[in-house]
Structure formats: structure tokens, C-alpha cells
PDB file of C-alpha atoms in Angstrom:
ATOM      1  CA  UNK A   1      11.912  92.444  12.399  1.00  0.00           C
ATOM      2  CA  UNK A   2       8.572  93.515  12.489  1.00  0.00           C
ATOM      3  CA  UNK A   3       6.168  92.391   9.987  1.00  0.00           C
ATOM      4  CA  UNK A   4       3.897  94.855   8.420  1.00  0.00           C
ATOM      5  CA  UNK A   5       0.363  94.601   9.624  1.00  0.00           C
ATOM      6  CA  UNK A   6      -1.784  92.157   7.702  1.00  0.00           C
ATOM      7  CA  UNK A   7      -5.052  93.304   6.236  1.00  0.00           C
ATOM      8  CA  UNK A   8      -8.048  91.737   7.880  1.00  0.00           C
ATOM      9  CA  UNK A   9      -9.309  88.553   6.319  1.00  0.00           C
ATOM     10  CA  UNK A  10     -12.591  88.556   4.534  1.00  0.00           C
ATOM     11  CA  UNK A  11     -15.488  87.102   6.412  1.00  0.00           C
ATOM     12  CA  UNK A  12     -19.005  86.558   5.178  1.00  0.00           C
ATOM     13  CA  UNK A  13     -21.535  89.066   6.387  1.00  0.00           C
ATOM     14  CA  UNK A  14     -23.541  88.101   9.424  1.00  0.00           C
ATOM     15  CA  UNK A  15     -26.827  89.079   7.881  1.00  0.00           C
ATOM     16  CA  UNK A  16     -27.786  88.220   4.336  1.00  0.00           C
ATOM     17  CA  UNK A  17     -27.821  91.044   1.865  1.00  0.00           C
ATOM     18  CA  UNK A  18     -30.952  91.453  -0.187  1.00  0.00           C
ATOM     19  CA  UNK A  19     -29.950  92.261  -3.688  1.00  0.00           C
ATOM     20  CA  UNK A  20     -31.681  95.169  -5.328  1.00  0.00           C
ATOM     21  CA  UNK A  21     -32.210  96.956  -2.023  1.00  0.00           C
ATOM     22  CA  UNK A  22     -29.963  99.372  -0.386  1.00  0.00           C
ATOM     23  CA  UNK A  23     -30.417  98.000   3.094  1.00  0.00           C
ATOM     24  CA  UNK A  24     -29.210  94.707   4.268  1.00  0.00           C
ATOM     25  CA  UNK A  25     -31.689  92.826   6.296  1.00  0.00           C
ATOM     26  CA  UNK A  26     -33.207  89.475   6.976  1.00  0.00           C
ATOM     27  CA  UNK A  27     -34.837  87.945   3.985  1.00  0.00           C
ATOM     28  CA  UNK A  28     -38.488  87.064   4.051  1.00  0.00           C
ATOM     29  CA  UNK A  29     -39.150  83.411   3.320  1.00  0.00           C
ATOM     30  CA  UNK A  30     -40.828  83.013  -0.031  1.00  0.00           C
ATOM     31  CA  UNK A  31     -44.326  81.707   0.003  1.00  0.00           C
ATOM     32  CA  UNK A  32     -45.256  78.889  -2.308  1.00  0.00           C
ATOM     33  CA  UNK A  33     -47.444  79.923  -5.242  1.00  0.00           C
ATOM     34  CA  UNK A  34     -51.171  79.506  -4.842  1.00  0.00           C
ATOM     35  CA  UNK A  35     -52.229  76.724  -7.193  1.00  0.00           C
ATOM     36  CA  UNK A  36     -55.709  76.280  -5.919  1.00  0.00           C
ATOM     37  CA  UNK A  37     -57.255  73.460  -4.016  1.00  0.00           C
ATOM     38  CA  UNK A  38     -55.690  70.077  -4.329  1.00  0.00           C
ATOM     39  CA  UNK A  39     -57.343  67.909  -6.975  1.00  0.00           C
ATOM     40  CA  UNK A  40     -59.512  65.031  -5.892  1.00  0.00           C
ATOM     41  CA  UNK A  41     -57.988  61.599  -6.179  1.00  0.00           C
ATOM     42  CA  UNK A  42     -58.604  59.894  -9.561  1.00  0.00           C
ATOM     43  CA  UNK A  43     -61.798  57.951  -9.796  1.00  0.00           C
ATOM     44  CA  UNK A  44     -61.633  54.299 -10.169  1.00  0.00           C
ATOM     45  CA  UNK A  45     -62.418  53.357 -13.790  1.00  0.00           C
ATOM     46  CA  UNK A  46     -64.974  50.744 -14.621  1.00  0.00           C
ATOM     47  CA  UNK A  47     -63.560  47.572 -16.118  1.00  0.00           C
ATOM     48  CA  UNK A  48     -63.655  47.637 -19.934  1.00  0.00           C
ATOM     49  CA  UNK A  49     -65.961  45.272 -21.791  1.00  0.00           C
ATOM     50  CA  UNK A  50     -63.337  43.436 -23.833  1.00  0.00           C
ATOM     51  CA  UNK A  51     -65.647  40.576 -24.774  1.00  0.00           C
ATOM     52  CA  UNK A  52     -68.068  42.961 -26.535  1.00  0.00           C
ATOM     53  CA  UNK A  53     -65.269  44.532 -28.571  1.00  0.00           C
ATOM     54  CA  UNK A  54     -63.897  41.152 -29.585  1.00  0.00           C
ATOM     55  CA  UNK A  55     -67.340  39.940 -30.687  1.00  0.00           C
ATOM     56  CA  UNK A  56     -67.847  43.164 -32.664  1.00  0.00           C
ATOM     57  CA  UNK A  57     -64.535  42.726 -34.483  1.00  0.00           C
ATOM     58  CA  UNK A  58     -65.320  39.084 -35.297  1.00  0.00           C
ATOM     59  CA  UNK A  59     -68.765  40.030 -36.649  1.00  0.00           C
ATOM     60  CA  UNK A  60     -67.246  42.789 -38.815  1.00  0.00           C
ATOM     61  CA  UNK A  61     -64.667  40.342 -40.225  1.00  0.00           C
ATOM     62  CA  UNK A  62     -67.360  37.792 -41.110  1.00  0.00           C
ATOM     63  CA  UNK A  63     -69.483  40.421 -42.867  1.00  0.00           C
ATOM     64  CA  UNK A  64     -66.403  41.698 -44.733  1.00  0.00           C
ATOM     65  CA  UNK A  65     -65.528  38.173 -45.833  1.00  0.00           C
ATOM     66  CA  UNK A  66     -69.000  37.619 -47.301  1.00  0.00           C
ATOM     67  CA  UNK A  67     -68.965  40.978 -49.093  1.00  0.00           C
ATOM     68  CA  UNK A  68     -65.621  40.159 -50.731  1.00  0.00           C
ATOM     69  CA  UNK A  69     -66.793  36.636 -51.644  1.00  0.00           C
ATOM     70  CA  UNK A  70     -69.965  37.978 -53.270  1.00  0.00           C
ATOM     71  CA  UNK A  71     -68.013  40.612 -55.214  1.00  0.00           C
ATOM     72  CA  UNK A  72     -65.589  38.005 -56.547  1.00  0.00           C
ATOM     73  CA  UNK A  73     -68.459  35.669 -57.438  1.00  0.00           C
ATOM     74  CA  UNK A  74     -70.243  38.438 -59.332  1.00  0.00           C
ATOM     75  CA  UNK A  75     -67.074  39.322 -61.252  1.00  0.00           C
ATOM     76  CA  UNK A  76     -66.511  35.686 -62.235  1.00  0.00           C
ATOM     77  CA  UNK A  77     -70.128  35.302 -63.362  1.00  0.00           C
ATOM     78  CA  UNK A  78     -69.835  38.376 -65.611  1.00  0.00           C
ATOM     79  CA  UNK A  79     -66.885  36.831 -67.455  1.00  0.00           C
ATOM     80  CA  UNK A  80     -68.816  33.691 -68.393  1.00  0.00           C
ATOM     81  CA  UNK A  81     -70.820  33.783 -71.602  1.00  0.00           C
ATOM     82  CA  UNK A  82     -74.544  33.643 -71.052  1.00  0.00           C
ATOM     83  CA  UNK A  83     -75.723  30.118 -71.828  1.00  0.00           C
ATOM     84  CA  UNK A  84     -79.387  31.058 -71.903  1.00  0.00           C
ATOM     85  CA  UNK A  85     -79.054  33.412 -74.885  1.00  0.00           C
ATOM     86  CA  UNK A  86     -79.696  31.699 -78.195  1.00  0.00           C
ATOM     87  CA  UNK A  87     -76.724  31.788 -80.535  1.00  0.00           C
ATOM     88  CA  UNK A  88     -77.102  33.919 -83.628  1.00  0.00           C
ATOM     89  CA  UNK A  89     -78.309  31.675 -86.397  1.00  0.00           C
ATOM     90  CA  UNK A  90     -75.556  31.258 -88.933  1.00  0.00           C
ATOM     91  CA  UNK A  91     -76.776  31.909 -92.477  1.00  0.00           C
ATOM     92  CA  UNK A  92     -76.295  29.003 -94.847  1.00  0.00           C
ATOM     93  CA  UNK A  93     -73.364  29.312 -97.236  1.00  0.00           C
ATOM     94  CA  UNK A  94     -71.160  27.032 -99.282  1.00  0.00           C
ATOM     95  CA  UNK A  95     -67.473  27.552-100.049  1.00  0.00           C
ATOM     96  CA  UNK A  96     -67.169  26.607-103.741  1.00  0.00           C
ATOM     97  CA  UNK A  97     -63.529  27.639-104.259  1.00  0.00           C
ATOM     98  CA  UNK A  98     -60.656  28.358-101.869  1.00  0.00           C
ATOM     99  CA  UNK A  99     -56.957  28.801-102.610  1.00  0.00           C
ATOM    100  CA  UNK A 100     -54.690  27.224-100.024  1.00  0.00           C
ATOM    101  CA  UNK A 101     -51.271  28.345-101.299  1.00  0.00           C
ATOM    102  CA  UNK A 102     -49.628  31.694-101.955  1.00  0.00           C
ATOM    103  CA  UNK A 103     -49.753  35.101-100.352  1.00  0.00           C
ATOM    104  CA  UNK A 104     -52.873  36.182-102.278  1.00  0.00           C
ATOM    105  CA  UNK A 105     -55.792  33.788-101.881  1.00  0.00           C
ATOM    106  CA  UNK A 106     -59.291  33.762-103.364  1.00  0.00           C
ATOM    107  CA  UNK A 107     -62.315  32.409-101.482  1.00  0.00           C
ATOM    108  CA  UNK A 108     -65.610  32.085-103.414  1.00  0.00           C
ATOM    109  CA  UNK A 109     -68.795  31.545-101.407  1.00  0.00           C
ATOM    110  CA  UNK A 110     -72.368  30.906-102.590  1.00  0.00           C
ATOM    111  CA  UNK A 111     -75.518  31.805-100.645  1.00  0.00           C
ATOM    112  CA  UNK A 112     -79.256  31.409-101.282  1.00  0.00           C
ATOM    113  CA  UNK A 113     -80.350  34.837 -99.958  1.00  0.00           C
ATOM    114  CA  UNK A 114     -79.104  38.415 -99.566  1.00  0.00           C
ATOM    115  CA  UNK A 115     -79.794  38.399 -95.824  1.00  0.00           C
ATOM    116  CA  UNK A 116     -76.850  38.661 -93.417  1.00  0.00           C
ATOM    117  CA  UNK A 117     -74.104  38.867 -96.033  1.00  0.00           C
ATOM    118  CA  UNK A 118     -71.790  40.550 -93.511  1.00  0.00           C
ATOM    119  CA  UNK A 119     -72.341  37.651 -91.105  1.00  0.00           C
ATOM    120  CA  UNK A 120     -71.396  35.207 -93.871  1.00  0.00           C
ATOM    121  CA  UNK A 121     -68.219  37.216 -94.581  1.00  0.00           C
ATOM    122  CA  UNK A 122     -67.294  37.264 -90.868  1.00  0.00           C
ATOM    123  CA  UNK A 123     -67.872  33.501 -90.571  1.00  0.00           C
ATOM    124  CA  UNK A 124     -65.625  32.861 -93.582  1.00  0.00           C
ATOM    125  CA  UNK A 125     -62.799  35.122 -92.335  1.00  0.00           C
ATOM    126  CA  UNK A 126     -62.993  33.622 -88.829  1.00  0.00           C
ATOM    127  CA  UNK A 127     -62.175  30.224 -90.326  1.00  0.00           C
ATOM    128  CA  UNK A 128     -59.025  31.468 -92.135  1.00  0.00           C
ATOM    129  CA  UNK A 129     -55.793  30.808 -90.211  1.00  0.00           C
ATOM    130  CA  UNK A 130     -52.855  31.053 -92.642  1.00  0.00           C
ATOM    131  CA  UNK A 131     -50.984  34.334 -92.988  1.00  0.00           C
ATOM    132  CA  UNK A 132     -52.051  35.688 -96.371  1.00  0.00           C
ATOM    133  CA  UNK A 133     -54.199  38.295 -98.071  1.00  0.00           C
ATOM    134  CA  UNK A 134     -57.695  36.890 -98.645  1.00  0.00           C
ATOM    135  CA  UNK A 135     -60.177  38.154-101.238  1.00  0.00           C
ATOM    136  CA  UNK A 136     -63.687  36.873-100.532  1.00  0.00           C
ATOM    137  CA  UNK A 137     -66.404  36.842-103.208  1.00  0.00           C
ATOM    138  CA  UNK A 138     -69.999  36.144-102.148  1.00  0.00           C
ATOM    139  CA  UNK A 139     -72.215  35.017-105.039  1.00  0.00           C
ATOM    140  CA  UNK A 140     -75.855  34.026-105.289  1.00  0.00           C
ATOM    141  CA  UNK A 141     -76.315  30.335-105.972  1.00  0.00           C
ATOM    142  CA  UNK A 142     -78.817  31.214-108.744  1.00  0.00           C
ATOM    143  CA  UNK A 143     -78.850  33.778-111.538  1.00  0.00           C
ATOM    144  CA  UNK A 144     -75.254  33.452-112.642  1.00  0.00           C
ATOM    145  CA  UNK A 145     -73.795  31.994-115.810  1.00  0.00           C
ATOM    146  CA  UNK A 146     -70.523  30.241-116.557  1.00  0.00           C
ATOM    147  CA  UNK A 147     -68.953  33.544-117.628  1.00  0.00           C
ATOM    148  CA  UNK A 148     -70.730  35.989-115.279  1.00  0.00           C
ATOM    149  CA  UNK A 149     -71.638  35.234-111.703  1.00  0.00           C
ATOM    150  CA  UNK A 150     -74.362  36.931-109.683  1.00  0.00           C
ATOM    151  CA  UNK A 151     -71.979  38.749-107.307  1.00  0.00           C
ATOM    152  CA  UNK A 152     -73.640  39.999-104.115  1.00  0.00           C
ATOM    153  CA  UNK A 153     -70.608  41.209-102.132  1.00  0.00           C
ATOM    154  CA  UNK A 154     -66.807  41.476-102.079  1.00  0.00           C
ATOM    155  CA  UNK A 155     -64.470  41.553 -99.127  1.00  0.00           C
ATOM    156  CA  UNK A 156     -60.807  41.584 -98.158  1.00  0.00           C
ATOM    157  CA  UNK A 157     -59.091  40.202 -95.077  1.00  0.00           C
ATOM    158  CA  UNK A 158     -55.453  40.785 -94.029  1.00  0.00           C
ATOM    159  CA  UNK A 159     -54.218  37.823 -91.982  1.00  0.00           C
ATOM    160  CA  UNK A 160     -50.823  38.763 -90.515  1.00  0.00           C
ATOM    161  CA  UNK A 161     -48.093  40.948 -91.975  1.00  0.00           C
ATOM    162  CA  UNK A 162     -48.140  39.306 -95.411  1.00  0.00           C
ATOM    163  CA  UNK A 163     -51.915  39.771 -95.590  1.00  0.00           C
ATOM    164  CA  UNK A 164     -51.426  43.443 -94.796  1.00  0.00           C
ATOM    165  CA  UNK A 165     -48.892  43.810 -97.613  1.00  0.00           C
ATOM    166  CA  UNK A 166     -51.116  42.045-100.168  1.00  0.00           C
ATOM    167  CA  UNK A 167     -54.459  43.704 -99.316  1.00  0.00           C
ATOM    168  CA  UNK A 168     -53.247  47.155 -98.265  1.00  0.00           C
ATOM    169  CA  UNK A 169     -55.151  46.834 -94.971  1.00  0.00           C
ATOM    170  CA  UNK A 170     -53.779  46.814 -91.428  1.00  0.00           C
ATOM    171  CA  UNK A 171     -52.982  43.402 -89.945  1.00  0.00           C
ATOM    172  CA  UNK A 172     -56.216  41.640 -88.954  1.00  0.00           C
ATOM    173  CA  UNK A 173     -58.399  44.274 -90.646  1.00  0.00           C
ATOM    174  CA  UNK A 174     -61.269  43.616 -93.046  1.00  0.00           C
ATOM    175  CA  UNK A 175     -63.001  45.529 -95.816  1.00  0.00           C
ATOM    176  CA  UNK A 176     -66.505  44.556 -96.977  1.00  0.00           C
ATOM    177  CA  UNK A 177     -68.875  45.968 -99.630  1.00  0.00           C
ATOM    178  CA  UNK A 178     -72.213  44.764-100.957  1.00  0.00           C
ATOM    179  CA  UNK A 179     -73.284  45.246-104.583  1.00  0.00           C
ATOM    180  CA  UNK A 180     -76.488  47.287-104.562  1.00  0.00           C
ATOM    181  CA  UNK A 181     -79.450  46.265-106.696  1.00  0.00           C
ATOM    182  CA  UNK A 182     -78.682  42.536-106.662  1.00  0.00           C
ATOM    183  CA  UNK A 183     -81.248  39.959-105.602  1.00  0.00           C
ATOM    184  CA  UNK A 184     -80.985  36.393-104.489  1.00  0.00           C
ATOM    185  CA  UNK A 185     -82.619  34.157-105.456  1.00  0.00           C
ATOM    186  CA  UNK A 186     -82.382  35.694-108.898  1.00  0.00           C
ATOM    187  CA  UNK A 187     -85.608  36.930-110.494  1.00  0.00           C
TER     188      UNK A 187
END
């Protein structure tokens, strides 16, 4: 039996085919792109001055430390009361009556002059600690009688919640009024 003839086997072409052209032919070797002249070799760098940088950092830290220390010292000095300022002279007064029980308390004070009555009132209220409603009367030490005093000023002070309830003021608040036309010492 005869075998039918076999088709020829495929073999690669002997010459390369250039794609995109109609003619097969030898391919031209591609030329490398033109980048320009080759760069010069890198220059040798000078050694860095590390000692100068370290000294600069140390100097900056020292200056920063002193700036912070001076700022803290100035802030602390501002908080201290000035010792060289003379204290305000406290006007002379005498407490002649003071209730020490109850929610409503009366404090009667006598003075010899009409000067600084508000300062007298503040000094009296600063000395009151118990929670209560205080009513402060400031009288002249002269010019009054047994039945009628020579009243120079009246004030209220609300110490704590109970003081607020009794006086009608907010807690810790004060109310102060002078009586116009009064003189001390009496004429």
C-alpha cells in the first residue's frame, strides 16, 4: 500500500521577514540612541565639618536653656506680691457688737472719721468666716445718743448658701451704702 504523499514540513524562512514591509530582506541592526557625551565622573566631595555643626547645636541648646530659665523666673517673680509697696493703711475701727449665733447676724462698728468707710466694711467682712447673712452697721463714735446712733453706712454680706438666703444676695456677694450728709466727728 502506498501512502499518500505527505505535505512538506514547515521550516523557518532563511531570511528574516521585516514586518510592515512587503519585501523580506536582511534587517538593519538598530543603532543605540544618541544620549550625548558621557558625563564626567563625580567629583570628590570635601569632607564635612562635623565639629562646627556639633558646636553650633550645643551653643543653640545653651542659649535656649537660658531663655527658658529667664522666662520661668520672670513668671515666678510676677506671682509674688511686691514687698516694696507699702500696705494700704487700715482705718481705725472698733467692733462694739457682733452676733455669733444664728443665720442672721448683726455686726456694729464704730469709727472716728468718714474716710475709707468702704475699706472698713471690707476689713470687717474679710474677718467673717461662719456661713450666715451678716448685716454691718458703721456708726460714728461721737454724735449718737442711747436711742439714735450716728449711722454713717450700712452693708450686707452673704457668707455661703445660708447667707445668700438671708440677705437676698449671691453667695459671697456684698452690698454697701453710705448715708449722705453725715459727718464724723459729729459737729
